[in-house]
Amino acid sequence: MKPRNLAILLTSGLVLTATACSSDSSDSGEKGDVTITVACQPAKTAAKQRKAWDDDVAAFEKAHPGVNVKSTDQQPCFDPKTFAAKLAGGQMETVFMVPVTNYAEVIAKKQAKDITGVTNSVKNFEDIKPDVREMVTKDGKVYGIPNVSYSVGLVYNRTLFEEAGLNPDQPPKTWAEVRAAAKKIAGLGDGYVGFGEYGGGNTGGWHFAQAIFSRGGEMVVDGKAAFNSPEGKAVLQTLHDMRWKDNATGSKLNIGWESLMQQMAAGKTGMMLGAPDVVTDVVQKFQGAKDNYGITAIPEGKASLSGGEAYMINPKANAAETKAAMQWIDFQFNTPGKGRHDYARGKANGEAVGVPNNDYMGDSPSGTKIAELRKGNAVLPVEYYQPYVEGSKGVELKLEPPKAQELYAVLDVAMSAVLTRENADIDKLLADAETKANRILARG
């Protein structure tokens, strides 16, 4: 979940028009044209990005006579507190964004349309990596068009590395190295944090999953909790020791998703787990110095939590609406040099272009073109991200576990405990979490 890139993950949920919601309605709209509603228009406060979106809508409508596009701009675009209710109530747009955390549930509940027969409307659909396409496929049927895919790595402050006598071009590759580096950075003085971590808001449990995967552990196996394991214990023990033996995590308990990125942007936190889009947010949203940050592959690298998003279509959309929706997805999200991938425009608009935050098309012709355009218009130091690009190759991608958010909430308790109580009983914390998780999983 990023809750990040997200980096980020945005979707909105204004009530659909009758046209967009009805599967048996005739094509309608102005002068009998088909009308679709689309999610994720940038907020009014992001004036340049909103204008770019609106320009794209105008260009799309010109290229597709008879199609009217109505945008919704609720922010954040994806809100886990309201997402399920909007889906169940049939209030989603014709085209809506779904984070990878919710693919399986949305598909299982038949809340996204089967688009198997019209995937060729996205001209480079076959360029999307097979393993990424597989995530939106069930029983041979396709239910979405992925347009973001990434793995988690280790974001770090290169300036603090240098100040602490560490080589920023040789970032940590193991958790032991992370701990040693964190201790040195914390030793720079009061207020310095070597390694930042979450302890609540479901973000603590989310980062627990990232860390256990990196060590080769599992969250759920055969429908039962599997995190009460040597790998799970190592996650909590390492964090406990960094907090209480090394004084390297700081005393503040980070809860909200943005809190740790704000802490990174302030310039006194050395490392955190995160996807590449964390760098984008730290620099662009929270005004961190762009030359400060690098990213490398996740420590140990046995596996990494996969993040991403796909656009899906409301199952009530009729044939004409579905065709227009697929054309919009192709135009806005999957064409090199256009829409989301118009990096020249992004650069002109002051966006932090250059982070390798999306590898959903891999080394395919489209993927190669996207990477070239991003690098050619970069305003960030792309060489600082090469440890991630090289180190993440071959790292197994893991989907989030079933009932992910509920399991993360359970594991928040353990993460919070080791960060706030020196005498925390790790074995008991994991056993209690296992019992609660199995109750959740048993509900199906």
Coordinates of C-alpha atoms in Angstrom, one line a residue:
M1 CA 0.0 0.0 0.0
K2 CA 1.4 3.4 -0.4
P3 CA -1.0 4.6 0.6
R4 CA 2.3 5.9 -0.9
N5 CA 2.8 7.0 -4.9
L6 CA 2.1 6.3 -4.8
A7 CA 4.3 7.2 -5.3
I8 CA 1.8 7.4 -4.5
L9 CA -2.4 6.2 -4.9
L10 CA -5.4 8.3 -5.6
T11 CA -9.0 7.7 -6.5
S12 CA -12.2 9.5 -6.0
G13 CA -15.8 8.6 -5.7
L14 CA -18.5 11.1 -6.8
V15 CA -21.8 9.6 -7.6
L16 CA -22.0 8.3 -11.1
T17 CA -24.4 9.9 -13.5
A18 CA -27.4 7.8 -14.5
T19 CA -25.7 7.3 -17.9
A20 CA -22.5 5.9 -16.3
C21 CA -24.3 3.7 -13.9
S22 CA -26.9 2.0 -16.1
S23 CA -26.0 -1.0 -18.2
D24 CA -29.2 -0.9 -20.2
S25 CA -29.3 2.8 -20.9
S26 CA -28.8 4.1 -24.4
D27 CA -25.7 6.1 -25.1
S28 CA -26.5 9.6 -23.8
G29 CA -25.0 12.9 -23.0
E30 CA -24.8 16.1 -24.9
K31 CA -26.4 15.7 -28.3
G32 CA -26.8 12.0 -27.8
D33 CA -23.0 11.4 -27.3
V34 CA -21.6 8.9 -24.8
T35 CA -20.5 10.3 -21.4
I36 CA -18.0 8.7 -19.1
T37 CA -16.9 9.8 -15.6
V38 CA -13.2 9.4 -14.8
A39 CA -11.4 9.5 -11.4
C40 CA -8.3 11.2 -10.3
Q41 CA -8.4 14.7 -11.7
P42 CA -5.7 16.7 -9.7
A43 CA -7.0 19.0 -7.0
K44 CA -7.6 22.7 -7.7
T45 CA -4.6 23.5 -5.4
A46 CA -2.3 21.7 -7.9
A47 CA -3.1 24.3 -10.6
K48 CA -0.5 23.3 -13.2
Q49 CA -1.3 19.6 -12.9
R50 CA -5.0 20.2 -13.1
K51 CA -4.6 22.3 -16.2
A52 CA -2.5 19.5 -17.8
W53 CA -5.3 17.0 -17.0
D54 CA -8.0 19.3 -18.4
D55 CA -5.9 19.8 -21.5
D56 CA -5.6 16.1 -21.9
V57 CA -9.4 15.7 -21.6
A58 CA -9.9 18.3 -24.3
A59 CA -7.4 16.6 -26.6
F60 CA -9.0 13.2 -25.9
E61 CA -12.5 14.5 -26.7
K62 CA -11.2 16.1 -29.9
A63 CA -9.6 12.8 -31.0
H64 CA -12.7 10.9 -30.1
P65 CA -15.7 12.8 -31.4
G66 CA -18.9 12.0 -29.5
V67 CA -17.2 11.2 -26.2
N68 CA -17.7 13.5 -23.3
V69 CA -15.4 13.1 -20.2
K70 CA -16.5 14.3 -16.8
S71 CA -13.7 14.3 -14.2
T72 CA -13.9 14.0 -10.4
D73 CA -11.3 15.4 -8.2
Q74 CA -11.9 14.1 -4.7
Q75 CA -8.6 13.9 -2.9
P76 CA -7.0 11.7 -1.9
C77 CA -8.2 9.8 -4.9
F78 CA -8.0 6.5 -3.1
D79 CA -9.5 6.6 0.4
P80 CA -9.6 3.2 2.1
K81 CA -12.2 4.5 4.5
T82 CA -14.8 5.1 1.8
F83 CA -13.6 2.9 -1.1
A84 CA -15.5 -0.3 -0.3
A85 CA -18.7 1.6 0.5
K86 CA -18.6 3.5 -2.8
L87 CA -18.1 0.3 -4.7
A88 CA -20.8 -1.5 -2.9
G89 CA -23.2 1.4 -3.5
G90 CA -22.5 1.6 -7.2
Q91 CA -21.1 5.1 -6.8
M92 CA -17.8 4.7 -8.6
E93 CA -16.9 6.5 -11.8
T94 CA -17.0 4.7 -15.1
V95 CA -13.2 4.6 -14.9
F96 CA -11.8 4.3 -11.4
M97 CA -8.4 3.5 -9.9
V98 CA -7.7 0.5 -7.7
P99 CA -4.5 0.0 -5.8
V100 CA -2.9 -3.5 -5.9
T101 CA -4.0 -4.0 -2.3
N102 CA -7.6 -4.2 -3.5
Y103 CA -7.4 -6.0 -6.8
A104 CA -8.4 -9.4 -5.5
E105 CA -11.3 -8.2 -3.5
V106 CA -12.8 -6.0 -6.2
I107 CA -12.5 -8.8 -8.8
A108 CA -13.9 -11.4 -6.4
K109 CA -16.9 -9.3 -5.6
K110 CA -17.5 -8.6 -9.4
Q111 CA -17.2 -4.9 -8.8
A112 CA -15.1 -4.4 -11.9
K113 CA -16.1 -5.2 -15.5
D114 CA -14.7 -8.2 -17.4
I115 CA -12.7 -6.4 -20.2
T116 CA -11.0 -9.5 -21.7
G117 CA -12.5 -8.9 -25.1
V118 CA -11.5 -5.3 -25.4
T119 CA -8.0 -5.2 -24.0
N120 CA -6.7 -4.5 -27.6
S121 CA -8.2 -1.0 -27.1
V122 CA -5.0 -0.4 -25.1
K123 CA -2.5 -0.5 -27.9
N124 CA 0.5 -1.6 -25.8
F125 CA -1.4 -3.9 -23.4
E126 CA 0.9 -6.8 -24.4
D127 CA 3.9 -4.7 -23.4
I128 CA 2.8 -4.7 -19.8
K129 CA 4.9 -7.3 -17.9
P130 CA 3.1 -10.7 -17.7
D131 CA 3.4 -10.9 -13.9
V132 CA 1.8 -7.4 -13.6
R133 CA -1.0 -8.4 -16.0
E134 CA -1.5 -11.6 -14.0
M135 CA -2.4 -9.5 -11.0
V136 CA -5.6 -8.3 -12.6
T137 CA -6.5 -11.6 -14.2
K138 CA -8.7 -14.3 -12.7
D139 CA -9.7 -17.5 -14.4
G140 CA -8.4 -16.3 -17.6
K141 CA -10.4 -13.1 -17.6
V142 CA -9.0 -9.6 -17.4
Y143 CA -10.5 -7.0 -15.1
G144 CA -8.1 -4.0 -15.2
I145 CA -5.3 -2.2 -17.0
P146 CA -2.2 -1.8 -14.7
N147 CA -0.4 1.4 -15.1
V148 CA 1.9 1.5 -12.1
S149 CA 4.1 -1.2 -10.6
Y150 CA 7.0 -1.0 -8.3
S151 CA 8.9 -2.8 -5.5
V152 CA 9.8 -1.4 -2.1
G153 CA 13.4 -0.4 -1.4
L154 CA 15.4 1.6 1.2
V155 CA 15.3 5.4 0.9
Y156 CA 18.2 7.2 2.4
N157 CA 19.7 10.6 3.0
R158 CA 23.0 10.8 1.1
T159 CA 24.1 13.9 2.9
L160 CA 23.7 12.4 6.4
F161 CA 25.6 9.3 5.2
E162 CA 28.5 11.5 4.3
E163 CA 28.3 13.4 7.6
A164 CA 28.3 10.1 9.5
G165 CA 31.3 8.8 7.6
L166 CA 29.3 6.4 5.4
N167 CA 29.7 6.0 1.7
P168 CA 26.4 7.1 0.0
D169 CA 27.4 5.2 -3.2
Q170 CA 27.5 2.0 -1.2
P171 CA 24.2 1.9 0.8
P172 CA 23.3 -1.0 3.1
K173 CA 22.5 -4.4 1.6
T174 CA 21.7 -6.3 4.8
W175 CA 19.7 -5.5 7.9
A176 CA 22.9 -5.7 10.0
E177 CA 24.4 -2.9 7.8
V178 CA 21.2 -0.9 8.1
R179 CA 21.4 -1.1 11.9
A180 CA 25.1 -0.1 11.9
A181 CA 24.5 2.8 9.6
A182 CA 21.5 4.0 11.7
K183 CA 23.6 4.0 14.8
K184 CA 26.2 6.2 13.2
I185 CA 23.7 8.7 11.8
A186 CA 21.9 8.9 15.2
G187 CA 25.3 9.7 16.7
L188 CA 25.5 12.9 14.8
G189 CA 23.6 14.6 17.6
D190 CA 20.3 15.5 19.2
G191 CA 17.3 15.2 16.9
Y192 CA 19.0 12.8 14.4
V193 CA 17.2 9.6 13.6
G194 CA 19.1 6.8 11.9
F195 CA 16.1 4.7 10.8
G196 CA 12.5 5.9 10.7
E197 CA 9.7 3.5 11.2
Y198 CA 5.9 3.5 11.7
G199 CA 3.9 2.2 14.7
G200 CA 0.3 2.8 13.8
G201 CA -2.4 3.7 11.3
N202 CA -2.0 0.4 9.6
T203 CA 1.4 1.7 8.3
G204 CA 3.3 -0.2 11.1
G205 CA 1.9 -3.5 10.0
W206 CA 2.4 -2.6 6.3
H207 CA 6.1 -2.0 6.9
F208 CA 6.3 -5.2 9.0
A209 CA 5.2 -7.0 5.8
Q210 CA 7.8 -5.3 3.8
A211 CA 10.5 -6.3 6.3
I212 CA 9.5 -9.9 6.7
F213 CA 9.3 -10.4 3.0
S214 CA 12.8 -9.0 2.6
R215 CA 14.1 -11.7 5.0
G216 CA 12.3 -14.5 3.2
G217 CA 9.4 -14.8 5.6
E218 CA 5.7 -14.9 4.8
M219 CA 2.6 -13.2 6.1
V220 CA 0.0 -15.8 5.2
V221 CA 0.4 -19.4 4.0
D222 CA -2.6 -21.7 3.1
G223 CA -5.0 -19.3 4.7
K224 CA -3.3 -19.0 8.0
A225 CA -1.0 -16.5 9.6
A226 CA 2.7 -17.3 9.0
F227 CA 4.4 -14.3 10.5
N228 CA 5.0 -15.8 13.9
S229 CA 8.3 -17.1 12.6
P230 CA 12.1 -16.6 13.0
E231 CA 11.8 -14.0 10.2
G232 CA 9.0 -12.2 11.9
K233 CA 10.8 -12.2 15.2
A234 CA 13.9 -10.8 13.5
V235 CA 11.8 -7.9 12.2
L236 CA 10.7 -6.9 15.7
Q237 CA 14.0 -7.7 17.4
T238 CA 16.0 -5.5 15.0
L239 CA 13.6 -2.6 15.4
H240 CA 13.6 -3.0 19.2
D241 CA 17.4 -3.1 19.3
M242 CA 17.7 0.0 17.1
R243 CA 15.3 1.8 19.4
W244 CA 16.5 0.8 22.9
K245 CA 20.2 -0.4 22.4
D246 CA 21.3 2.0 19.7
N247 CA 18.9 5.0 20.3
A248 CA 18.7 5.1 16.5
T249 CA 15.0 5.4 15.7
G250 CA 14.1 8.4 17.7
S251 CA 11.3 8.5 20.4
K252 CA 8.5 9.8 18.2
L253 CA 5.9 7.2 17.2
N254 CA 5.0 7.8 13.6
I255 CA 1.4 7.0 12.8
G256 CA 0.2 8.6 9.6
W257 CA 1.6 7.6 6.2
E258 CA 2.9 11.1 5.5
S259 CA 4.5 11.6 8.9
L260 CA 7.7 9.7 8.1
M261 CA 8.1 11.4 4.7
Q262 CA 7.8 14.8 6.4
Q263 CA 10.4 13.6 8.9
M264 CA 12.7 12.6 6.0
A265 CA 12.2 16.0 4.3
A266 CA 13.2 17.8 7.5
G267 CA 16.8 16.5 6.8
K268 CA 17.6 14.7 10.1
T269 CA 16.4 11.1 9.3
G270 CA 18.8 8.8 7.6
M271 CA 16.7 5.9 6.2
M272 CA 13.3 4.4 5.8
L273 CA 11.6 1.7 3.8
G274 CA 9.8 3.0 0.8
A275 CA 9.1 2.8 -2.9
P276 CA 10.8 5.3 -5.3
D277 CA 7.8 7.6 -5.3
V278 CA 8.7 8.4 -1.6
V279 CA 11.6 10.3 -3.0
T280 CA 9.3 12.2 -5.3
D281 CA 6.9 13.1 -2.4
V282 CA 9.8 14.1 -0.1
V283 CA 11.2 16.4 -2.6
Q284 CA 8.1 17.7 -4.4
K285 CA 5.4 17.7 -1.7
F286 CA 7.5 18.2 1.4
Q287 CA 10.3 20.4 0.0
G288 CA 13.2 18.2 0.8
A289 CA 16.5 19.1 -0.9
K290 CA 16.6 17.0 -4.2
D291 CA 20.3 16.3 -3.9
N292 CA 19.9 14.7 -0.5
Y293 CA 18.1 11.5 -1.3
G294 CA 19.0 8.1 -2.8
I295 CA 17.3 4.8 -2.9
T296 CA 18.6 1.3 -3.0
A297 CA 17.1 -2.2 -3.1
I298 CA 15.4 -3.6 0.0
P299 CA 17.9 -5.1 2.5
E300 CA 18.5 -8.8 2.2
G301 CA 16.5 -8.7 -1.0
K302 CA 14.9 -12.2 -0.8
A303 CA 11.6 -10.6 -1.8
S304 CA 9.9 -7.2 -1.9
L305 CA 6.3 -6.1 -1.4
S306 CA 4.9 -5.0 -4.7
G307 CA 2.9 -1.8 -5.1
G308 CA 1.0 -0.4 -7.9
E309 CA -2.4 0.5 -9.3
A310 CA -4.7 -0.3 -12.2
Y311 CA -7.7 1.3 -13.8
M312 CA -10.9 -0.7 -13.8
I313 CA -14.3 -0.1 -15.3
N314 CA -17.6 0.1 -13.6
P315 CA -19.5 -3.2 -14.3
K316 CA -22.6 -1.2 -15.1
A317 CA -21.0 0.6 -18.0
N318 CA -22.6 -0.3 -21.3
A319 CA -20.7 -1.3 -24.5
A320 CA -20.3 2.3 -25.7
E321 CA -19.2 3.5 -22.3
T322 CA -16.8 0.6 -22.0
K323 CA -15.2 1.4 -25.3
A324 CA -14.8 5.1 -24.5
A325 CA -13.4 4.2 -21.0
M326 CA -10.7 1.9 -22.5
Q327 CA -9.8 4.6 -25.0
W328 CA -9.3 7.0 -22.1
I329 CA -7.1 4.6 -20.2
D330 CA -5.0 4.0 -23.3
F331 CA -4.7 7.8 -24.0
Q332 CA -4.1 9.1 -20.5
F333 CA -2.1 6.3 -18.7
N334 CA -0.5 4.0 -21.2
T335 CA 1.0 6.0 -24.0
P336 CA 4.7 7.0 -23.9
G337 CA 5.1 10.8 -24.1
K338 CA 1.4 11.5 -23.4
G339 CA -0.8 12.0 -20.3
R340 CA 0.9 10.4 -17.2
H341 CA 4.0 9.8 -19.3
D342 CA 4.4 13.3 -20.6
Y343 CA 7.6 14.0 -18.8
A344 CA 8.6 17.0 -20.8
R345 CA 5.4 18.7 -19.6
G346 CA 6.0 17.5 -16.1
K347 CA 9.4 19.0 -16.1
A348 CA 8.0 22.3 -17.4
N349 CA 5.4 22.2 -14.6
G350 CA 8.1 21.9 -12.0
E351 CA 7.4 18.2 -11.2
A352 CA 10.2 16.1 -9.7
V353 CA 10.8 14.0 -12.8
G354 CA 13.5 11.3 -12.7
V355 CA 12.7 8.7 -10.0
P356 CA 12.4 5.2 -11.4
N357 CA 9.0 4.8 -9.8
N358 CA 7.3 2.7 -12.4
D359 CA 8.4 -0.5 -14.1
Y360 CA 5.1 -2.0 -15.2
M361 CA 6.2 -2.4 -18.8
G362 CA 9.7 -3.6 -18.1
D363 CA 12.1 -3.8 -21.0
S364 CA 9.4 -3.9 -23.7
P365 CA 9.5 -1.3 -26.4
S366 CA 7.0 0.9 -24.5
G367 CA 8.8 0.4 -21.2
T368 CA 12.1 1.3 -22.8
K369 CA 10.6 4.4 -24.4
I370 CA 9.0 5.5 -21.1
A371 CA 12.4 5.1 -19.2
E372 CA 14.2 7.1 -21.9
L373 CA 11.7 9.9 -21.8
R374 CA 11.8 10.0 -18.0
K375 CA 15.6 10.1 -17.9
G376 CA 15.8 12.6 -20.8
N377 CA 13.5 15.1 -18.8
A378 CA 14.9 14.3 -15.4
V379 CA 15.3 17.2 -12.9
L380 CA 16.4 14.8 -10.1
P381 CA 19.9 13.2 -9.9
V382 CA 19.0 9.8 -11.6
E383 CA 22.5 8.4 -10.7
Y384 CA 21.5 8.4 -7.1
Y385 CA 18.8 5.8 -7.8
Q386 CA 21.0 3.3 -9.7
P387 CA 21.5 1.1 -6.6
Y388 CA 17.7 0.6 -6.6
V389 CA 17.5 0.0 -10.4
E390 CA 20.3 -2.6 -10.3
G391 CA 19.7 -4.1 -6.9
S392 CA 16.0 -4.7 -7.5
K393 CA 16.5 -6.8 -10.6
G394 CA 15.5 -10.4 -9.9
V395 CA 14.0 -9.6 -6.5
E396 CA 10.7 -11.6 -6.1
L397 CA 7.6 -9.4 -6.0
K398 CA 5.1 -10.3 -3.3
L399 CA 1.4 -9.2 -3.3
E400 CA -0.1 -8.0 -0.1
P401 CA -1.7 -10.8 2.0
P402 CA -5.5 -11.4 2.1
K403 CA -7.3 -9.1 4.5
A404 CA -4.2 -6.9 4.3
Q405 CA -5.5 -3.9 6.1
E406 CA -7.0 -5.9 8.9
L407 CA -3.7 -7.8 9.4
Y408 CA -1.7 -4.6 9.3
A409 CA -3.9 -3.1 12.0
V410 CA -3.2 -6.2 14.2
L411 CA 0.6 -5.9 13.6
D412 CA 0.5 -2.2 14.4
V413 CA 0.3 -3.3 18.0
A414 CA 3.5 -5.3 17.8
M415 CA 5.4 -2.6 15.9
S416 CA 4.2 0.1 18.4
A417 CA 5.1 -2.0 21.4
V418 CA 8.8 -2.5 20.4
L419 CA 9.1 1.2 19.7
T420 CA 7.6 2.3 23.0
R421 CA 8.3 -0.4 25.5
E422 CA 11.9 -1.5 26.3
N423 CA 10.6 -4.6 28.0
A424 CA 8.2 -5.6 25.2
D425 CA 7.8 -9.4 24.9
I426 CA 8.3 -10.1 21.3
D427 CA 7.3 -13.8 21.4
K428 CA 4.0 -12.9 23.1
L429 CA 3.3 -10.0 20.8
L430 CA 3.7 -12.3 17.8
A431 CA 1.6 -15.1 19.3
D432 CA -1.2 -12.6 20.2
A433 CA -1.1 -11.2 16.7
E434 CA -1.2 -14.7 15.2
T435 CA -4.3 -15.6 17.1
K436 CA -6.1 -12.4 16.1
A437 CA -5.0 -12.7 12.4
N438 CA -6.2 -16.3 12.2
R439 CA -9.6 -15.2 13.4
I440 CA -9.7 -12.6 10.7
L441 CA -8.6 -15.0 8.0
A442 CA -11.1 -17.6 9.1
R443 CA -14.0 -15.3 8.4
G444 CA -13.1 -15.6 4.7

